Coordinates of C-alpha atoms in Angstrom, one line a residue:
L1 CA 0.0 0.0 0.0
S2 CA 1.5 3.3 -0.9
M3 CA 0.3 7.0 -0.2
S4 CA 1.3 10.4 -1.8
D5 CA 1.0 14.0 -0.6
S6 CA 0.7 17.1 -2.2
T7 CA 4.2 17.2 -3.2
D8 CA 4.1 14.0 -5.1
R9 CA 6.2 12.2 -2.5
F10 CA 5.2 8.5 -1.9
I11 CA 5.1 7.4 1.5
P12 CA 5.0 3.4 1.9
A13 CA 2.6 1.8 4.4
F14 CA 2.2 -1.7 5.5
E15 CA -0.4 -3.8 7.0
E16 CA -0.3 -7.1 8.0
V17 CA -3.3 -9.8 8.0
T18 CA -3.2 -13.2 9.6
V19 CA -5.5 -15.6 7.7
S20 CA -6.3 -18.9 9.4
V21 CA -6.8 -21.9 6.9
S22 CA -8.1 -25.4 7.6
L23 CA -5.7 -28.2 7.2
P24 CA -7.0 -31.3 5.3
P25 CA -7.7 -34.3 7.3
Q26 CA -4.5 -36.1 8.5
L27 CA -3.2 -39.7 9.1
G28 CA -5.8 -42.4 8.4
D29 CA -5.7 -45.5 6.0
I30 CA -7.8 -47.8 3.9
A31 CA -8.9 -51.3 5.3
L32 CA -10.4 -54.1 3.2
D33 CA -12.6 -57.1 4.4
P34 CA -11.9 -59.5 3.1
P35 CA -8.4 -58.5 2.1
T36 CA -8.7 -60.3 -1.2
G37 CA -11.2 -62.1 -3.3
T38 CA -12.5 -62.5 -7.0
L39 CA -13.7 -59.9 -9.3
M40 CA -17.7 -59.8 -9.7
L41 CA -18.1 -62.1 -6.9
T42 CA -16.6 -61.1 -3.8
E43 CA -18.4 -58.3 -1.7
F44 CA -15.8 -56.1 -0.1
L45 CA -16.3 -53.8 3.0
I46 CA -14.0 -50.7 2.2
S47 CA -13.3 -48.6 5.3
A48 CA -11.4 -45.2 5.7
N49 CA -10.1 -45.5 9.1
D50 CA -8.6 -43.3 11.8
F51 CA -8.6 -39.7 9.6
V52 CA -8.4 -36.9 12.1
A53 CA -9.1 -33.2 11.9
N54 CA -9.7 -30.1 14.2
S55 CA -13.1 -29.9 15.9
E56 CA -14.0 -26.7 14.0
D57 CA -13.0 -28.7 10.8
L58 CA -15.6 -31.5 11.3
P59 CA -17.6 -33.4 10.1
L60 CA -15.7 -35.4 7.6
S61 CA -16.9 -36.7 4.3
Y62 CA -15.7 -39.5 2.1
S63 CA -15.5 -40.3 -1.6
F64 CA -14.7 -43.9 -2.8
S65 CA -13.4 -44.9 -6.2
Y66 CA -11.1 -47.4 -7.7
Y67 CA -9.1 -47.8 -11.0
P68 CA -6.9 -50.3 -12.7
L69 CA -3.2 -50.1 -11.5
G70 CA -1.4 -47.6 -13.8
F71 CA -4.5 -45.9 -15.0
E72 CA -5.7 -43.4 -12.5
D73 CA -7.5 -41.4 -15.2
K74 CA -9.9 -44.4 -15.5
K75 CA -11.6 -44.3 -12.1
T76 CA -14.9 -46.0 -11.3
K77 CA -16.8 -44.1 -8.7
L78 CA -18.5 -46.0 -6.1
T79 CA -19.8 -42.7 -4.2
S80 CA -19.0 -39.0 -4.7
Y81 CA -19.6 -37.6 -1.2
Q82 CA -21.1 -39.3 1.8
S83 CA -20.9 -38.9 5.6
S84 CA -20.1 -42.7 6.4
N85 CA -16.4 -43.6 6.1
Q86 CA -17.4 -47.1 4.9
K87 CA -18.7 -48.6 1.5
R88 CA -19.7 -52.1 0.5
S89 CA -19.0 -53.0 -3.0
I90 CA -18.3 -55.7 -5.6
L91 CA -15.3 -54.7 -7.7
F92 CA -15.0 -55.1 -11.5
G93 CA -12.1 -54.6 -13.9
S94 CA -8.4 -55.4 -13.9
E95 CA -7.0 -58.1 -11.6
H96 CA -4.8 -55.4 -10.2
L97 CA -6.8 -52.3 -8.8
V98 CA -6.1 -49.5 -6.6
L99 CA -8.8 -48.3 -4.0
Y100 CA -8.8 -44.5 -4.0
V101 CA -10.4 -42.5 -1.0
E102 CA -10.6 -38.9 -0.7
V103 CA -11.4 -37.4 2.7
F104 CA -12.9 -34.0 3.1
N105 CA -13.3 -31.6 6.0
R106 CA -16.4 -29.4 6.2
W107 CA -14.6 -26.6 4.2
G108 CA -13.7 -28.8 1.4
A109 CA -9.8 -29.3 2.1
S110 CA -9.1 -33.0 1.2
T111 CA -6.5 -35.6 1.5
V112 CA -6.2 -38.8 -0.6
A113 CA -5.3 -42.4 0.6
T114 CA -4.8 -45.3 -1.7
K115 CA -4.5 -49.1 -1.3
Q116 CA -3.3 -51.5 -4.0
L117 CA -4.9 -55.0 -4.2
N118 CA -4.7 -58.1 -6.2
L119 CA -7.9 -59.9 -7.1
Q120 CA -8.7 -63.2 -9.0
S121 CA -9.9 -62.8 -12.4
F122 CA -13.6 -63.4 -13.3
V123 CA -13.8 -66.0 -16.2
S124 CA -17.2 -66.8 -17.6
T125 CA -18.2 -68.9 -20.6
D126 CA -21.9 -68.0 -20.1
P127 CA -22.0 -64.4 -19.1
V128 CA -25.8 -63.9 -19.4
G129 CA -26.3 -66.8 -17.3
D130 CA -23.8 -65.8 -14.7
M131 CA -25.1 -62.2 -14.5
N132 CA -28.6 -63.6 -14.1
S133 CA -27.6 -65.9 -11.3
I134 CA -25.7 -63.0 -9.5
I135 CA -28.9 -60.9 -9.9
Q136 CA -31.3 -63.6 -8.6
S137 CA -28.8 -64.5 -5.6
T138 CA -28.8 -60.8 -4.3
T139 CA -32.5 -59.9 -4.9
N140 CA -33.4 -60.9 -1.3
T141 CA -30.4 -59.1 0.1
T142 CA -30.1 -55.7 1.8
D143 CA -30.5 -52.7 -0.4
E144 CA -26.8 -51.9 -0.1
G145 CA -26.2 -55.6 -1.1
M146 CA -28.4 -55.3 -4.2
A147 CA -26.8 -51.9 -5.3
S148 CA -23.4 -53.5 -4.9
S149 CA -24.1 -56.2 -7.2
F150 CA -26.1 -54.4 -9.7
G151 CA -23.4 -51.5 -9.9
A152 CA -20.9 -54.2 -10.9
I153 CA -22.9 -56.0 -13.3
G154 CA -23.7 -52.8 -15.0
Q155 CA -19.9 -52.1 -15.5
Y156 CA -19.4 -55.6 -16.7
I157 CA -22.1 -55.7 -19.4
N158 CA -21.3 -52.2 -20.5
S159 CA -17.6 -53.1 -21.1
A160 CA -15.9 -54.7 -24.1
Q161 CA -15.1 -57.6 -21.9
S162 CA -18.6 -58.9 -21.5
N163 CA -18.9 -59.8 -25.3
I164 CA -23.0 -59.9 -25.1
T165 CA -25.5 -58.5 -27.6
V166 CA -27.4 -55.4 -27.3
E167 CA -30.6 -57.4 -26.9
Q168 CA -29.1 -59.3 -24.0
K169 CA -27.7 -56.1 -22.3
N170 CA -31.2 -54.5 -22.5
Q171 CA -32.7 -57.6 -21.0
L172 CA -30.3 -57.5 -18.0
K173 CA -30.7 -53.8 -17.4
Q174 CA -34.4 -54.2 -17.5
T175 CA -34.2 -56.9 -15.1
M176 CA -32.2 -54.9 -12.7
V177 CA -34.1 -51.5 -13.0
T178 CA -37.5 -53.4 -12.5
L179 CA -36.2 -55.2 -9.5
L180 CA -35.0 -51.7 -8.1
L181 CA -38.1 -50.1 -8.6
Q182 CA -40.0 -52.9 -6.9
S183 CA -37.7 -52.7 -3.8
E184 CA -37.3 -49.1 -3.6
T185 CA -37.8 -47.3 -0.2
N186 CA -37.7 -43.7 0.7
T187 CA -34.6 -41.9 0.2
T188 CA -33.5 -41.1 3.9
S189 CA -30.3 -39.1 3.4
L190 CA -28.5 -37.2 0.7
D191 CA -25.9 -40.0 0.7
S192 CA -28.6 -42.4 -0.2
M193 CA -29.8 -40.2 -2.9
Q194 CA -26.2 -39.9 -4.3
S195 CA -25.7 -43.8 -4.2
K196 CA -29.1 -44.4 -6.1
V197 CA -28.2 -42.0 -9.0
E198 CA -24.6 -43.3 -9.4
L199 CA -26.0 -46.9 -9.3
M200 CA -28.2 -46.1 -12.2
A201 CA -25.4 -44.2 -14.0
N202 CA -23.4 -47.5 -13.7
I203 CA -26.2 -49.7 -14.9
L204 CA -27.0 -47.4 -17.9
G205 CA -23.4 -47.0 -18.9
N206 CA -22.8 -44.7 -21.8
I207 CA -26.4 -44.4 -22.9
S208 CA -27.3 -44.6 -26.7
S209 CA -30.1 -45.0 -28.9
S210 CA -29.8 -48.8 -28.8
D211 CA -31.1 -48.7 -25.0
S212 CA -34.6 -49.8 -24.9
P213 CA -37.4 -47.3 -24.1
A214 CA -38.5 -49.5 -21.1
V215 CA -35.0 -49.3 -19.6
L216 CA -34.8 -45.5 -20.0
T217 CA -38.3 -44.8 -18.6
G218 CA -37.7 -47.2 -15.6
A219 CA -34.2 -45.7 -14.9
L220 CA -35.6 -42.1 -15.2
Q221 CA -38.4 -43.2 -12.7
Y222 CA -35.8 -44.4 -10.3
I223 CA -33.9 -41.2 -10.4
T224 CA -37.0 -39.0 -10.1
N225 CA -38.1 -41.3 -7.1
S226 CA -34.6 -40.6 -5.4
M227 CA -35.5 -36.9 -5.4
T228 CA -39.3 -36.7 -4.8
N229 CA -38.8 -39.3 -1.7
L230 CA -35.8 -37.6 -0.3
N231 CA -36.8 -37.4 3.6
T232 CA -34.3 -34.4 4.4
T233 CA -34.5 -30.6 3.8
D234 CA -30.5 -30.5 3.8
V235 CA -29.2 -28.7 1.0
V236 CA -28.2 -31.0 -1.9
P237 CA -24.5 -30.4 -2.9
G238 CA -23.8 -28.9 -6.5
S239 CA -21.9 -31.9 -7.4
T240 CA -25.0 -34.3 -6.8
S241 CA -27.4 -32.0 -8.5
S242 CA -25.0 -31.8 -11.6
L243 CA -24.7 -35.6 -11.8
I244 CA -28.6 -35.9 -11.6
L245 CA -29.0 -33.2 -14.3
Q246 CA -26.3 -35.1 -16.4
K247 CA -27.9 -38.5 -16.3
I248 CA -31.5 -37.2 -16.9
S249 CA -30.0 -35.2 -20.1
S250 CA -28.4 -38.2 -21.3
V251 CA -31.7 -40.3 -21.0
L252 CA -33.6 -37.6 -22.7
D253 CA -30.9 -37.5 -25.6
S254 CA -31.6 -41.3 -26.0
F255 CA -35.3 -40.8 -25.9
F256 CA -35.1 -38.3 -28.9
S257 CA -32.8 -40.6 -30.8
N258 CA -35.4 -43.4 -30.4
Q259 CA -38.2 -41.4 -31.4
N260 CA -36.4 -40.0 -34.4
S261 CA -35.1 -43.5 -35.6
K262 CA -38.5 -45.1 -35.4
R263 CA -39.5 -46.6 -38.7
Y264 CA -42.5 -48.6 -37.9
C265 CA -44.7 -49.7 -35.0
V266 CA -48.4 -50.3 -34.4
E267 CA -49.8 -46.7 -34.1
E268 CA -51.7 -47.3 -30.9
D269 CA -48.6 -48.9 -29.2
C270 CA -46.4 -45.8 -30.2
E271 CA -49.1 -43.4 -28.9
K272 CA -49.2 -45.3 -25.6
E273 CA -45.3 -45.6 -25.4
R274 CA -45.0 -41.7 -26.0
N275 CA -47.6 -40.7 -23.4
T276 CA -45.7 -43.0 -20.9
N277 CA -42.3 -41.4 -21.8
I278 CA -43.7 -37.9 -21.6
A279 CA -45.3 -38.2 -18.4
T280 CA -42.1 -39.6 -17.0
I281 CA -40.0 -36.8 -18.3
V282 CA -42.4 -34.1 -17.0
Q283 CA -42.3 -35.8 -13.5
S284 CA -38.5 -35.9 -13.5
S285 CA -38.1 -32.2 -14.9
K286 CA -40.3 -30.9 -12.1
A287 CA -38.5 -32.9 -9.5
L288 CA -35.2 -31.6 -10.7
Q289 CA -36.5 -28.1 -10.8
E290 CA -37.7 -28.2 -7.1
L291 CA -34.5 -29.5 -6.0
M292 CA -32.7 -26.7 -7.7
V293 CA -35.2 -24.1 -6.4
R294 CA -34.5 -25.5 -2.8
N295 CA -30.8 -25.1 -3.5
R296 CA -31.1 -21.6 -4.5
V297 CA -33.0 -20.5 -1.5
C298 CA -30.4 -22.2 0.7
G299 CA -27.7 -20.5 -1.0
E300 CA -26.2 -23.6 -3.0
A301 CA -24.9 -22.9 -6.4
T302 CA -26.8 -24.6 -9.3
N303 CA -24.7 -23.3 -12.2
V304 CA -25.7 -26.2 -14.4
T305 CA -28.3 -26.2 -17.6
S306 CA -29.5 -28.6 -20.1
D307 CA -30.6 -27.9 -23.4
N308 CA -32.5 -31.2 -23.3
I309 CA -34.4 -30.1 -20.1

């Protein structure tokens, strides 16, 4: 800071300000139970243990991901931002994986912990039959167990490794989406809503016009229910609302592609399908709008838009 008087002489002056910044969470590591297993078959409990922070920086939040060893840019997200320090999941991909956990304090300062693990490969001569067996075996388990299995199945069938046809892929997706809708309960927390949207993202994969309208309608309904059944007035993080918007927008893209590529169908059936799709889209758009209005009232940024909406 400098000052000048009437004689154009510059007189320097100084002011010191001390700014306190929060430190990211310290220490801590990743625990895995069981310590090893088989891709697609073993359900792991991943825990981020013993991370500490100053009391004014609490509570902590956790993000769980994993990636093939040597390919950190190809992360698979299990959850983006949750209050629990644990996550159950079946893992899929390379036999050599790296678990990646990011721990945040209340101000957003974060630290990362990783853990390498070596798993037995999943080999199948009947991938569709094996996937259906996994689906049936987890149908009567907990919601978290079903989500864990279905998320891994979605990643598998949407990969080149699965070697299944588009029709088979749609059948498996339809089965999972239908079971999820039948077993759905109220969304009791933001963590739960985030997990539901990310689960559906894993099942859908890279949405294209080859996805059946029934799959898309069911997926959109499931995402919508996660918003309308939310039993909390907490502010939804911008990252969560952005993820919801992105997934809804992708589904709408595919809806439009399906409509534009239709060549023939019984007119009455086409009309019935269109009416169902339109009703689902309207309900979904209204739910998303209400979520974003609530965020604006609470001061949360919602700088996301969509031409499709």
